[in-house]
Short mmCIF file of C-alpha atoms and ligand atoms in Angstrom, two decimals:
data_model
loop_
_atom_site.label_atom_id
_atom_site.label_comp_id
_atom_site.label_asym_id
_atom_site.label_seq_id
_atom_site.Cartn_x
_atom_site.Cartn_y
_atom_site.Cartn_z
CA UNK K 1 96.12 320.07 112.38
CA UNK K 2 92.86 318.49 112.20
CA UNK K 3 91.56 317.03 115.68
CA UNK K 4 91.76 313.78 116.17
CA UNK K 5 89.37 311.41 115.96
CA UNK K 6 88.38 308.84 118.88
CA UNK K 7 88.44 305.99 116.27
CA UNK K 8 90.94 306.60 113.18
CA UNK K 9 89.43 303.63 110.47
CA UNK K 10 91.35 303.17 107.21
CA UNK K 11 89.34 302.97 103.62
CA UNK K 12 89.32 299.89 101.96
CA UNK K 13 91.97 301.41 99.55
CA UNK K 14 94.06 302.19 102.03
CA UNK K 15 94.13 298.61 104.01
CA UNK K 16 97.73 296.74 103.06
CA UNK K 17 98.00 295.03 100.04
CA UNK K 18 101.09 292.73 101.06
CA UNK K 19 102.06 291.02 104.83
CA UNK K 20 105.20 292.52 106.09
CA UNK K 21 108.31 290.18 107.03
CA UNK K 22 110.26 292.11 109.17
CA UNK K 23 112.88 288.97 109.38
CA UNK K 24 114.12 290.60 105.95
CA UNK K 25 114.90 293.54 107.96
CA UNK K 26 116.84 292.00 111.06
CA UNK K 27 120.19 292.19 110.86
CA UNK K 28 120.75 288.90 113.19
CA UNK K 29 118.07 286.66 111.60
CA UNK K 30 115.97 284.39 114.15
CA UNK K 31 117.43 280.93 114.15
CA UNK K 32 115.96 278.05 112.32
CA UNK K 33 114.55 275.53 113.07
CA UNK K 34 116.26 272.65 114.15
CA UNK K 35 115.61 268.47 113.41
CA UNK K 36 114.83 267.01 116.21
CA UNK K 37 117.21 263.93 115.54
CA UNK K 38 119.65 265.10 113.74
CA UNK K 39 119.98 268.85 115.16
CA UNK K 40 120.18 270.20 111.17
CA UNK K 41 118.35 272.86 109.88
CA UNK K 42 114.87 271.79 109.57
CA UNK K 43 114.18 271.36 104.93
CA UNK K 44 110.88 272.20 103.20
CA UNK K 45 110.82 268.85 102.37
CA UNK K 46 111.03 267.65 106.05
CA UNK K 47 108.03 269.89 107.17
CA UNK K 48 105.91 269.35 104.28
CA UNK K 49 104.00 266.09 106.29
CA UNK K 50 102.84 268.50 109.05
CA UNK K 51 102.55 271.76 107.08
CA UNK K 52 101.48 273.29 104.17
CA UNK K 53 103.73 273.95 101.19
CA UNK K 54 103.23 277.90 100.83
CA UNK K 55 103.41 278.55 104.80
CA UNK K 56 106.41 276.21 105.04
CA UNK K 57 107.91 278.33 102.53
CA UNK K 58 106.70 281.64 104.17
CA UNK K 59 108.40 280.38 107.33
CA UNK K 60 111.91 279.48 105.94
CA UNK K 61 112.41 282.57 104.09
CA UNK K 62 114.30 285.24 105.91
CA UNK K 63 114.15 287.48 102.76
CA UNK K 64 111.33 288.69 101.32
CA UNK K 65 110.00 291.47 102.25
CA UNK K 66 106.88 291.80 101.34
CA UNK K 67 104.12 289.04 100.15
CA UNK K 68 101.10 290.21 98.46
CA UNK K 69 98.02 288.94 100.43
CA UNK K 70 95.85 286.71 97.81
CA UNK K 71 92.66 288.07 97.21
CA UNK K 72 90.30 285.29 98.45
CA UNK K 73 92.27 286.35 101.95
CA UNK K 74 92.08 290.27 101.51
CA UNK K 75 88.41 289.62 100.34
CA UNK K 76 87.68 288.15 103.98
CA UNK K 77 89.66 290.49 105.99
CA UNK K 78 87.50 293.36 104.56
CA UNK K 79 84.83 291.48 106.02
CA UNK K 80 86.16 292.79 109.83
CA UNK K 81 88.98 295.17 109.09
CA UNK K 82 90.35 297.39 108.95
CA UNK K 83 90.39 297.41 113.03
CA UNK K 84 89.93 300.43 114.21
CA UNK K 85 92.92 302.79 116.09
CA UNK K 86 91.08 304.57 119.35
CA UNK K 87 92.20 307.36 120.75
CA UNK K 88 91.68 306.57 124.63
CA UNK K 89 90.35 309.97 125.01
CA UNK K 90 88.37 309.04 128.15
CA UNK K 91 90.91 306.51 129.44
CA UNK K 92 93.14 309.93 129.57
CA UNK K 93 91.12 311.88 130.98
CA UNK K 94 90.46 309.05 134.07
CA UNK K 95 94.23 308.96 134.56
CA UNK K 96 94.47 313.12 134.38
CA UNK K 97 97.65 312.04 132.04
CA UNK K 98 99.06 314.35 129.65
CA UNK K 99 100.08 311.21 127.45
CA UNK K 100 98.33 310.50 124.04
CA UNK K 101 96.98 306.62 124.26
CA UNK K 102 95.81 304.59 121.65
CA UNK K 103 95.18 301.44 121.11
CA UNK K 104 94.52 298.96 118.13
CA UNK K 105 91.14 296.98 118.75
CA UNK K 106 91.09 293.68 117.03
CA UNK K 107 88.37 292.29 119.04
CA UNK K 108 85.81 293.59 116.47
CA UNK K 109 85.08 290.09 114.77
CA UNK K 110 82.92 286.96 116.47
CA UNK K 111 86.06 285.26 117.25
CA UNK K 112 87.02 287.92 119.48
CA UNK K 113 90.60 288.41 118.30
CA UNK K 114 93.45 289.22 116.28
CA UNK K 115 93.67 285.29 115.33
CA UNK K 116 91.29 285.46 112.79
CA UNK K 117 93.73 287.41 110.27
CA UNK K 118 96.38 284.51 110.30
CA UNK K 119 93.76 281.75 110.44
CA UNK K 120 91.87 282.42 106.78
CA UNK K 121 95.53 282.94 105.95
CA UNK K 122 96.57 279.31 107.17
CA UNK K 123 93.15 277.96 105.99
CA UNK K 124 93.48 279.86 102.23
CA UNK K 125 96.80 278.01 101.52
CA UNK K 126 95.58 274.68 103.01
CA UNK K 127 92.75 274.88 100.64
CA UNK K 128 94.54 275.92 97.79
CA UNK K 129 97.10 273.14 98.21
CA UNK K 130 93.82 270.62 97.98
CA UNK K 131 93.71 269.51 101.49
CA UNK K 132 90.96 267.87 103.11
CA UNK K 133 91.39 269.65 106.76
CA UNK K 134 93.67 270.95 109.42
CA UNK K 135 94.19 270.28 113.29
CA UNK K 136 95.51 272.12 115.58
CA UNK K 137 95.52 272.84 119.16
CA UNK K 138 93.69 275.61 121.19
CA UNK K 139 94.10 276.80 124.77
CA UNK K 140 91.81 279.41 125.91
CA UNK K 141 89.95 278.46 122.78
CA UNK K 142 90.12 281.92 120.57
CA UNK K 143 92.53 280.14 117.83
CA UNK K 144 90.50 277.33 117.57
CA UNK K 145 87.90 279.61 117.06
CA UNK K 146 89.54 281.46 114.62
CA UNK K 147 90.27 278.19 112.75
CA UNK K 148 87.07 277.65 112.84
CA UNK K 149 85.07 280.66 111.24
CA UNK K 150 88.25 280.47 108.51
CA UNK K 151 87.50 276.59 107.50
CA UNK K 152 83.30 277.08 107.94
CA UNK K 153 84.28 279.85 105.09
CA UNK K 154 86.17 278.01 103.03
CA UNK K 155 84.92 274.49 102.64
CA UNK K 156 87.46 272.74 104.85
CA UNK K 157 87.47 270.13 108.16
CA UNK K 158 88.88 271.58 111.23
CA UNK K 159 89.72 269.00 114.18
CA UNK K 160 90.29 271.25 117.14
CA UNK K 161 92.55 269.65 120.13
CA UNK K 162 91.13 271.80 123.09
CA UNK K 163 93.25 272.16 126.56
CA UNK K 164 90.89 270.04 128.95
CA UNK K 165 90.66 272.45 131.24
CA UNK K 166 89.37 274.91 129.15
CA UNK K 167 87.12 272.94 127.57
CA UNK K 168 85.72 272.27 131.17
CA UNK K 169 85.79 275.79 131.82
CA UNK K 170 84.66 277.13 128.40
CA UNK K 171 81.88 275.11 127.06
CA UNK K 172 80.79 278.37 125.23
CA UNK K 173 83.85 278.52 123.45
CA UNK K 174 83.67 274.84 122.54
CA UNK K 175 80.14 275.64 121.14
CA UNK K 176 81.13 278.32 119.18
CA UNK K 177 83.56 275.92 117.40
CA UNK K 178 81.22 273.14 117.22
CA UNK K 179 78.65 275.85 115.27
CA UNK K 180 82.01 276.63 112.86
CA UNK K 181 81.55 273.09 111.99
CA UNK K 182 85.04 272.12 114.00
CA UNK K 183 84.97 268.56 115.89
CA UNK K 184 86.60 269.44 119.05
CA UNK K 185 88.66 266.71 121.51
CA UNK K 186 89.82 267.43 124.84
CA UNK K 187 93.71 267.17 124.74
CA UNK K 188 95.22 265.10 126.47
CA UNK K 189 93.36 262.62 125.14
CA UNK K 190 92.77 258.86 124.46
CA UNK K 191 93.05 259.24 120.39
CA UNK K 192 96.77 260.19 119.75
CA UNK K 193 99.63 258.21 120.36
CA UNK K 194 101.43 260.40 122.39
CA UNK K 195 97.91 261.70 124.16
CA UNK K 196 97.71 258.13 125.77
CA UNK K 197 100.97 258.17 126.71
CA UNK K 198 100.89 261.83 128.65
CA UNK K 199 97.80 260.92 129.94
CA UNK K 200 99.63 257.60 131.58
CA UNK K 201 102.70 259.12 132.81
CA UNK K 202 100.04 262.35 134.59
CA UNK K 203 96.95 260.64 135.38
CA UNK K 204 94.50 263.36 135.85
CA UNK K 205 96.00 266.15 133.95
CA UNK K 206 94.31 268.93 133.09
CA UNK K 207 96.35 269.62 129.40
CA UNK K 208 98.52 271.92 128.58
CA UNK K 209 99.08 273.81 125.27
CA UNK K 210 102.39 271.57 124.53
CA UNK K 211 100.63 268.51 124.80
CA UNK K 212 97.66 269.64 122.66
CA UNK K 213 99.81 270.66 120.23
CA UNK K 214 101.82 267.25 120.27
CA UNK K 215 98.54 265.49 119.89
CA UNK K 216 97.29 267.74 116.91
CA UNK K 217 100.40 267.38 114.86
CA UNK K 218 99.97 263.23 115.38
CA UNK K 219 96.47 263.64 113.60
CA UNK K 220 98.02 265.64 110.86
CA UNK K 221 100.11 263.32 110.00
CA UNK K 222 98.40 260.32 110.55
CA UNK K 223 95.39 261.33 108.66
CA UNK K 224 95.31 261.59 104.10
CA UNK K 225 95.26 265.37 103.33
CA UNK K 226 95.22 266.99 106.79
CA UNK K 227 98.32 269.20 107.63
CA UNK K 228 98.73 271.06 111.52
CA UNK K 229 98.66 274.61 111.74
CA UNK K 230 99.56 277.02 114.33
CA UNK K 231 97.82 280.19 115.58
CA UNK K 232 101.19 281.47 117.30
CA UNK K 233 105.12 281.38 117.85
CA UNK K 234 105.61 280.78 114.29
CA UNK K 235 107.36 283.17 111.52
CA UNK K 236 104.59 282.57 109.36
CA UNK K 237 101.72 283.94 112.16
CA UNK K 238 104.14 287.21 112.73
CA UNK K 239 103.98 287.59 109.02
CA UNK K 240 100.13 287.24 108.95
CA UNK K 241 100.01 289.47 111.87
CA UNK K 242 101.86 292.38 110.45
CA UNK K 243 98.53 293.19 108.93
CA UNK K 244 97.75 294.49 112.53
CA UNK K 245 101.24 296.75 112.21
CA UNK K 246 100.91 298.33 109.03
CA UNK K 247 97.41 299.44 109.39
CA UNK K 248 98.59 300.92 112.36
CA UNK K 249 101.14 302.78 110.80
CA UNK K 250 99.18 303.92 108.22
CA UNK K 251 96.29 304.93 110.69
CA UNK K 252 98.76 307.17 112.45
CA UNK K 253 100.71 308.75 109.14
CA UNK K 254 96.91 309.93 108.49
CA UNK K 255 97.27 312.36 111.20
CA UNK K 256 100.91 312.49 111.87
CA UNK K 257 100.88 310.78 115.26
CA UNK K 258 104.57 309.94 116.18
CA UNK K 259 104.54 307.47 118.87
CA UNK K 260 107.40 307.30 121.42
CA UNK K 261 106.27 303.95 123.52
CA UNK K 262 104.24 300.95 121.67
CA UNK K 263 103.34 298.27 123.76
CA UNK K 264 101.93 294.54 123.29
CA UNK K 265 100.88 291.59 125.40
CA UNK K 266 103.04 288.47 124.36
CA UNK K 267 102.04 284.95 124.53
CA UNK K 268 103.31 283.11 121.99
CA UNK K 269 104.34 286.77 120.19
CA UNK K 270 102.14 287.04 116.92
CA UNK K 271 99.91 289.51 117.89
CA UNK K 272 103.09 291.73 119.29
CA UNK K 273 105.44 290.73 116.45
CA UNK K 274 102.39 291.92 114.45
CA UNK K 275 102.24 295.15 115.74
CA UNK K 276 105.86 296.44 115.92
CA UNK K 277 107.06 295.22 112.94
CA UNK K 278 107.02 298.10 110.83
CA UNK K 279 107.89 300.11 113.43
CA UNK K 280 110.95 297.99 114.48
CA UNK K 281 111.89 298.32 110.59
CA UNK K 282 112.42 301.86 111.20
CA UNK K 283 114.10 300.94 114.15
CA UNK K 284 116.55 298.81 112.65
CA UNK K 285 117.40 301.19 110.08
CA UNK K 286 118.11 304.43 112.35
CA UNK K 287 114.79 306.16 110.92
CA UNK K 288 112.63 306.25 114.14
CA UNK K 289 113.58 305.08 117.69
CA UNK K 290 110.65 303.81 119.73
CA UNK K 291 110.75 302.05 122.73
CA UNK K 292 108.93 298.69 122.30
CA UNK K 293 107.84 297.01 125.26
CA UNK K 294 106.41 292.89 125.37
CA UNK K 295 104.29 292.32 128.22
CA UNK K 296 104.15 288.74 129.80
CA UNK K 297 102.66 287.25 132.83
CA UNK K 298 104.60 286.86 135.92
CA UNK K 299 103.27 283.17 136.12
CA UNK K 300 105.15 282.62 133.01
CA UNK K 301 107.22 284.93 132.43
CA UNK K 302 109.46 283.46 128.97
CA UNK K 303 111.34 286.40 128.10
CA UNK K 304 111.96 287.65 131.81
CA UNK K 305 113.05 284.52 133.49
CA UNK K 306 113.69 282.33 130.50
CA UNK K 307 116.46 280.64 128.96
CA UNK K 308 117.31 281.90 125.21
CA UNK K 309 118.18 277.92 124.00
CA UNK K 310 116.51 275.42 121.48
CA UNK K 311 113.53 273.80 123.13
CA UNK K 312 110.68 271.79 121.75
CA UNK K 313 107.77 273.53 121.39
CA UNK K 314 105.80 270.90 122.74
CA UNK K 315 105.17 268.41 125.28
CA UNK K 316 105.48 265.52 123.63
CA UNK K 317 109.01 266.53 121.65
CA UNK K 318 107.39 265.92 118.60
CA UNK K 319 107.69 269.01 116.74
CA UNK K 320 111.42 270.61 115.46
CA UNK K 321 113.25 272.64 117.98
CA UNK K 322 112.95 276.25 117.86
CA UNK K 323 115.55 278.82 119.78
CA UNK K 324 113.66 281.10 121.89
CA UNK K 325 113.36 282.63 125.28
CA UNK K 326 111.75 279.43 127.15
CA UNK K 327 110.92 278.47 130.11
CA UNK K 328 111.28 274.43 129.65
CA UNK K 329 108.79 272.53 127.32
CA UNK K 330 107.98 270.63 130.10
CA UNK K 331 106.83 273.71 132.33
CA UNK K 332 103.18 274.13 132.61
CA UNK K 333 101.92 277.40 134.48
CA UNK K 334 99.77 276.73 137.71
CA UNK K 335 96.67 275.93 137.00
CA UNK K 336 94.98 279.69 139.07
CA UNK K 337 96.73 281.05 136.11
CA UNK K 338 93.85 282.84 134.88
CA UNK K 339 95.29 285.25 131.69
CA UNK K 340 95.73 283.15 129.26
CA UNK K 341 99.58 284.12 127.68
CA UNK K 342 100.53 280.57 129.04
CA UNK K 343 102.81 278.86 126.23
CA UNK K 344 106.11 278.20 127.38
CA UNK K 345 108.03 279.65 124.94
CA UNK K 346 108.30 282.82 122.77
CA UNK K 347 108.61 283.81 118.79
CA UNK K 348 111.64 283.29 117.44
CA UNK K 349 111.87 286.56 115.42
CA UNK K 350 111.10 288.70 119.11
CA UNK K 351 113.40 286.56 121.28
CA UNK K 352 115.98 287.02 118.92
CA UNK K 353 115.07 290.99 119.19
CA UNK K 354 115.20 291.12 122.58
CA UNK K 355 118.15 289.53 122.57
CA UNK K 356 119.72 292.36 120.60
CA UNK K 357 118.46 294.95 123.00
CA UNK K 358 115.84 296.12 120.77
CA UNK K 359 112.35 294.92 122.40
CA UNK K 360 112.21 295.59 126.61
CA UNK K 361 109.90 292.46 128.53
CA UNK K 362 108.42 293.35 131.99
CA UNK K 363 105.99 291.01 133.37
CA UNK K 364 103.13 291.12 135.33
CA UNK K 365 101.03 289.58 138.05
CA UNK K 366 97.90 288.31 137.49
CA UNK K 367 95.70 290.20 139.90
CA UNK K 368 97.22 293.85 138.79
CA UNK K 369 96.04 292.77 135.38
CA UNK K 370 92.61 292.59 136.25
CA UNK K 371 92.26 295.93 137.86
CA UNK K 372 93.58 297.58 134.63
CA UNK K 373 91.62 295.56 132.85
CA UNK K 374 88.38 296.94 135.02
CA UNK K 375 89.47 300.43 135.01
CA UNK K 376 89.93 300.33 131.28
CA UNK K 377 85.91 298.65 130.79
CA UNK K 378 84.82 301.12 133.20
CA UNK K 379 85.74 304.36 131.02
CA UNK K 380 86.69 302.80 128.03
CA UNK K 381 83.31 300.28 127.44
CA UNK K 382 85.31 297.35 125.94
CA UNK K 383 85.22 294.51 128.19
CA UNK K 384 89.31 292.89 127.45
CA UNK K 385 90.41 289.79 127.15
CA UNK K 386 93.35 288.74 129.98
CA UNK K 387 95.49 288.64 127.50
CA UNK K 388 94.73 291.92 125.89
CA UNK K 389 94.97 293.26 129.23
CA UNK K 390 98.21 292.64 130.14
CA UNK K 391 99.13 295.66 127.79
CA UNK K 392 96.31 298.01 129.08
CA UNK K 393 98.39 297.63 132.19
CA UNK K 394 101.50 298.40 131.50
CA UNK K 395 100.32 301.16 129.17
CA UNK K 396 98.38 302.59 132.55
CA UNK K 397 101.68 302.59 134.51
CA UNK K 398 103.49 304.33 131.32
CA UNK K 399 100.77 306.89 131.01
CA UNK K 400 100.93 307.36 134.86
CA UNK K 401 104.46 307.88 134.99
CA UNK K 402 104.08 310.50 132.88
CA UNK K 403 101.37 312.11 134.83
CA UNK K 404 104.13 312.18 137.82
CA UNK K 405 107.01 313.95 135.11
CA UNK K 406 104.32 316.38 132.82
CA UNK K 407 105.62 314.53 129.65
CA UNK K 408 102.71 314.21 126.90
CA UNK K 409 104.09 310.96 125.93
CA UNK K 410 102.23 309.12 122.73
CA UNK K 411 101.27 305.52 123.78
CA UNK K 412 100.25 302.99 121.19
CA UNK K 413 99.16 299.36 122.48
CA UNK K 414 97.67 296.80 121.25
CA UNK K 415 94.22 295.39 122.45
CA UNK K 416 94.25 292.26 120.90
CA UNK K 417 90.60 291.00 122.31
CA UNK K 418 87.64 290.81 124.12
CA UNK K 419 86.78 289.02 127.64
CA UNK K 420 83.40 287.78 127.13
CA UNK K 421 84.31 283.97 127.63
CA UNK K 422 86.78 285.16 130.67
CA UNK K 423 83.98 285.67 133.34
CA UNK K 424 85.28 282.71 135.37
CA UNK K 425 88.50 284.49 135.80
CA UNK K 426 86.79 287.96 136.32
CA UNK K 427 84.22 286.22 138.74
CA UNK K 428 87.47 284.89 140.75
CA UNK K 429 89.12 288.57 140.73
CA UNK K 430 85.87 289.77 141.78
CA UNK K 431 85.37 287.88 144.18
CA UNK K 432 89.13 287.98 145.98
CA UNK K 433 90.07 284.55 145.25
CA UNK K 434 92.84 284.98 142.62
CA UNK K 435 96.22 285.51 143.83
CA UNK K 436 99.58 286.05 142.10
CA UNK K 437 100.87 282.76 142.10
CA UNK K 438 105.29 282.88 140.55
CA UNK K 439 107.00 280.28 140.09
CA UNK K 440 110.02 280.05 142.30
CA UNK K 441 113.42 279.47 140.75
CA UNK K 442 113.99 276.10 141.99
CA UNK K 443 110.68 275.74 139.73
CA UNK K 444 112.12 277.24 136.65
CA UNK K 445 115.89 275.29 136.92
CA UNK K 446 114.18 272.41 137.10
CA UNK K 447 112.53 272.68 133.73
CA UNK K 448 115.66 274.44 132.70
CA UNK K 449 117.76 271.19 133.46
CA UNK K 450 115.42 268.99 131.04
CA UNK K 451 116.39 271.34 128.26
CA UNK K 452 117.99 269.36 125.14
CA UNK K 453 121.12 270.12 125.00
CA UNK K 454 121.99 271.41 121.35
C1 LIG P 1 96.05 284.28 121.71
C2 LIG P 1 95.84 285.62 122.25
C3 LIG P 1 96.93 286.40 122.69
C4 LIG P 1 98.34 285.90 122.75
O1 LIG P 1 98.88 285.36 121.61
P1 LIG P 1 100.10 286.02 120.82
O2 LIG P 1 100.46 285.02 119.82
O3 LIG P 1 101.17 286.27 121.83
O4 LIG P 1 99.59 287.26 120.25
C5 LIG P 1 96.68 287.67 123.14
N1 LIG P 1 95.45 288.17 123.18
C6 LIG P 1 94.37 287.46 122.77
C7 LIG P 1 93.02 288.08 122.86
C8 LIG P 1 94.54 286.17 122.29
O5 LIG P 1 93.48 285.48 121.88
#
């Protein structure tokens, strides 16, 4: 067996060809989603203000397994992939682990993360539907980004709806966008509808992904040829993502790596649905068992303390109900949640996995997070995102665990980013003044108990 390599890279003729939908797989399909009046089974034709026709279509079809990636998209992904597959050699050798680690990097591009591979996806179809533009929303700002860099590329308008306080926080971020060519509008804000009204009802607040996302879908569809897209939570993203899992898997076939744990931070779950889902395939159907592992922070922690139920996926109820682990569409994480990962609800496709037993969810606190995420810079060079971190960490503990039992475990997580626009959170771990804020239960039943009951 040849050695193997610290970073295994794919040829261009071996990248994927086609976007895996693991939903053809599943043997309990996600659930749909639901009208928000009527409680029906959301139609094409009742998504096709907001979104456009081809991803509406990718998101309502639970059987297809594979759809070819055009080659306007594929022509832009070999601009930064394939991402490399590290062995974490010296991350091993710092724990004195038997276990194997690797990790997939997707922080190789100038957006910093995997959201660039479903964002020229998003953008392509908008494009080739003859739209002027998209909006969307962006928290921590590396989807809007993404959004960004995929609309400069292709000719169209990108109105970005930016968490105010990140766009306090992250005026680097904001620039980047602005340099894309993006206009970018601190959410909540005074030109939506339903901005003016969140803003009246919580003077003062700070924004939250839900109500960004409430105020970016009332531009969509109040402005000629814009539709709303989504850099998360969505079937559509997962499927766009997958390009993350099957390069994986063909990265490891190269030298016959089996892994045994594969892990993945989850915010919103594309970048983890991404990852597994060739691997849960085999999963699924008895070829491979792997134990798959979601990662969340203990601030808010959707699949560990949440509710499986329908919930609006935003703040201002405007969007169709989804079923998925949630913790209330009205709960917003405190605001010395530093990570990122803050969206209060989860993929549809991995709650209902976890649901079936077949994805495990620990989560986190913040300030263990950090320290992984320093240990790993310090030996490793990459400087992670929060977010990316969360996996690091758990992927530490597993590789320390088997350092206590002498079992050469093969870990496989996925590092979805880099930190660079994170030094405000870094600066408050460095300097001792981030704690590990939970949120009690009292907390959690009260969002639970503004659920709508389906
Ligand atoms: C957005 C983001 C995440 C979380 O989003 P998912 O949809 O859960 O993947 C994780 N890491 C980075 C670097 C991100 O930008």
């Amino acid at each position: 067996m040849a050695t193997i390599p610290y970073k295994i890279y794919l040829t261009e003729e071996e990248m994927p060809r086609a976007w895996y939908n693991l939903r053809a797989d599943m043997k309990n399909k996600p659930a749909p989603l639901l009208n928000p009046g009527t409680h029906q089974p959301m139609k094409a034709e009742e998504l096709a203000p907001v979104f456009c026709e081809e991803l509406i279509r990718q998101e309502l079809d639970n059987d297809t397994p594979y759809f070819e990636i055009p080659e306007e998209v594929f022509n832009f992904y070999k601009m930064y992939r394939p991402s490399p597959l590290v062995r974490a050699y010296c991350l091993e050798e710092a724990l004195k682990t038997p276990a194997k680690i690797y990790y997939k990097f997707e922080g190789n591009n100038t957006s910093g993360s995997h959201k660039l591979n479903s964002a020229i996806a998003q953008a392509y179809y908008a494009k080739k539907q003859g739209l002027k533009g998209v909006t969307t929303e962006t928290g921590a700002g590396q989807w809007g980004t993404a959004l960004s860099m995929a609309c400069a590329y292709l000719g169209l308008d990108c109105k970005v709806f930016m968490v105010k306080v990140s766009y306090e926080q992250k005026p680097f971020r904001r620039e980047v966008m602005r340099t894309y060519g993006a206009s970018v509008t601190p959410s909540p804000s005074m030109t939506t509808e339903v901005g003016r009204k969140i803003l009246a009802a919580h003077p003062g607040t700070t924004g939250s992904l839900g109500c960004a996302i409430s105020e970016a879908v009332e531009a969509a569809v109040t402005s000629d040829g814009y539709r709303y897209v989504l850099g998360s939570v969505l079937n559509q993203v997962l499927l766009h993502q997958s390009v993350i899992g099957l390069e994986t898997e063909a990265a490891l076939k190269k030298y016959d790596i089996h892994p045994d744990i594969i892990i993945g931070c989850a915010g919103g779950g594309s970048n983890l649905g991404g990852l597994i889902s060739p691997f849960m395939r085999d999963k699924i159907k008895g070829i491979a068992d792997y134990r798959i592992v979601a990662v969340e922070p203990a601030s808010c922690p959707s699949f560990t303390r949440g509710k499986y139920a329908y919930d609006f996926c935003d703040t201002g109820m405007v969007c169709p109900l989804a079923k998925m682990y949630t913790l209330g569409s009205g709960f917003i994480p405190a605001p010395n949640h530093a990570g990122g990962l803050r969206y209060h609800g989860m993929s549809s496709i991995l709650s209902q996995l976890y649901d079936d037993g077949l994805l495990e969810a620990v989560a986190v606190p913040q300030t263990s997070v950090f320290e992984a995420a320093e240990r790993f810079a310090r030996v490793e060079g990459i400087l992670p995102a929060p977010e990316s971190s969360h996996a690091i960490k758990v992927a530490i503990d597993e590789a320390e665990k088997c350092r206590e039992t002498g079992e050469a475990k093969t870990i496989v997580f996925g590092l979805t980013g880099t930190g660079y626009f994170d030094m405000v959170a870094y600066e408050k771990y460095h300097d001792g003044k981030m704690d590990d804020y939970i949120p009690t239960d009292e907390e959690l039943e009260a969002s639970f108990s503004q659920l709508p009951r389906i």
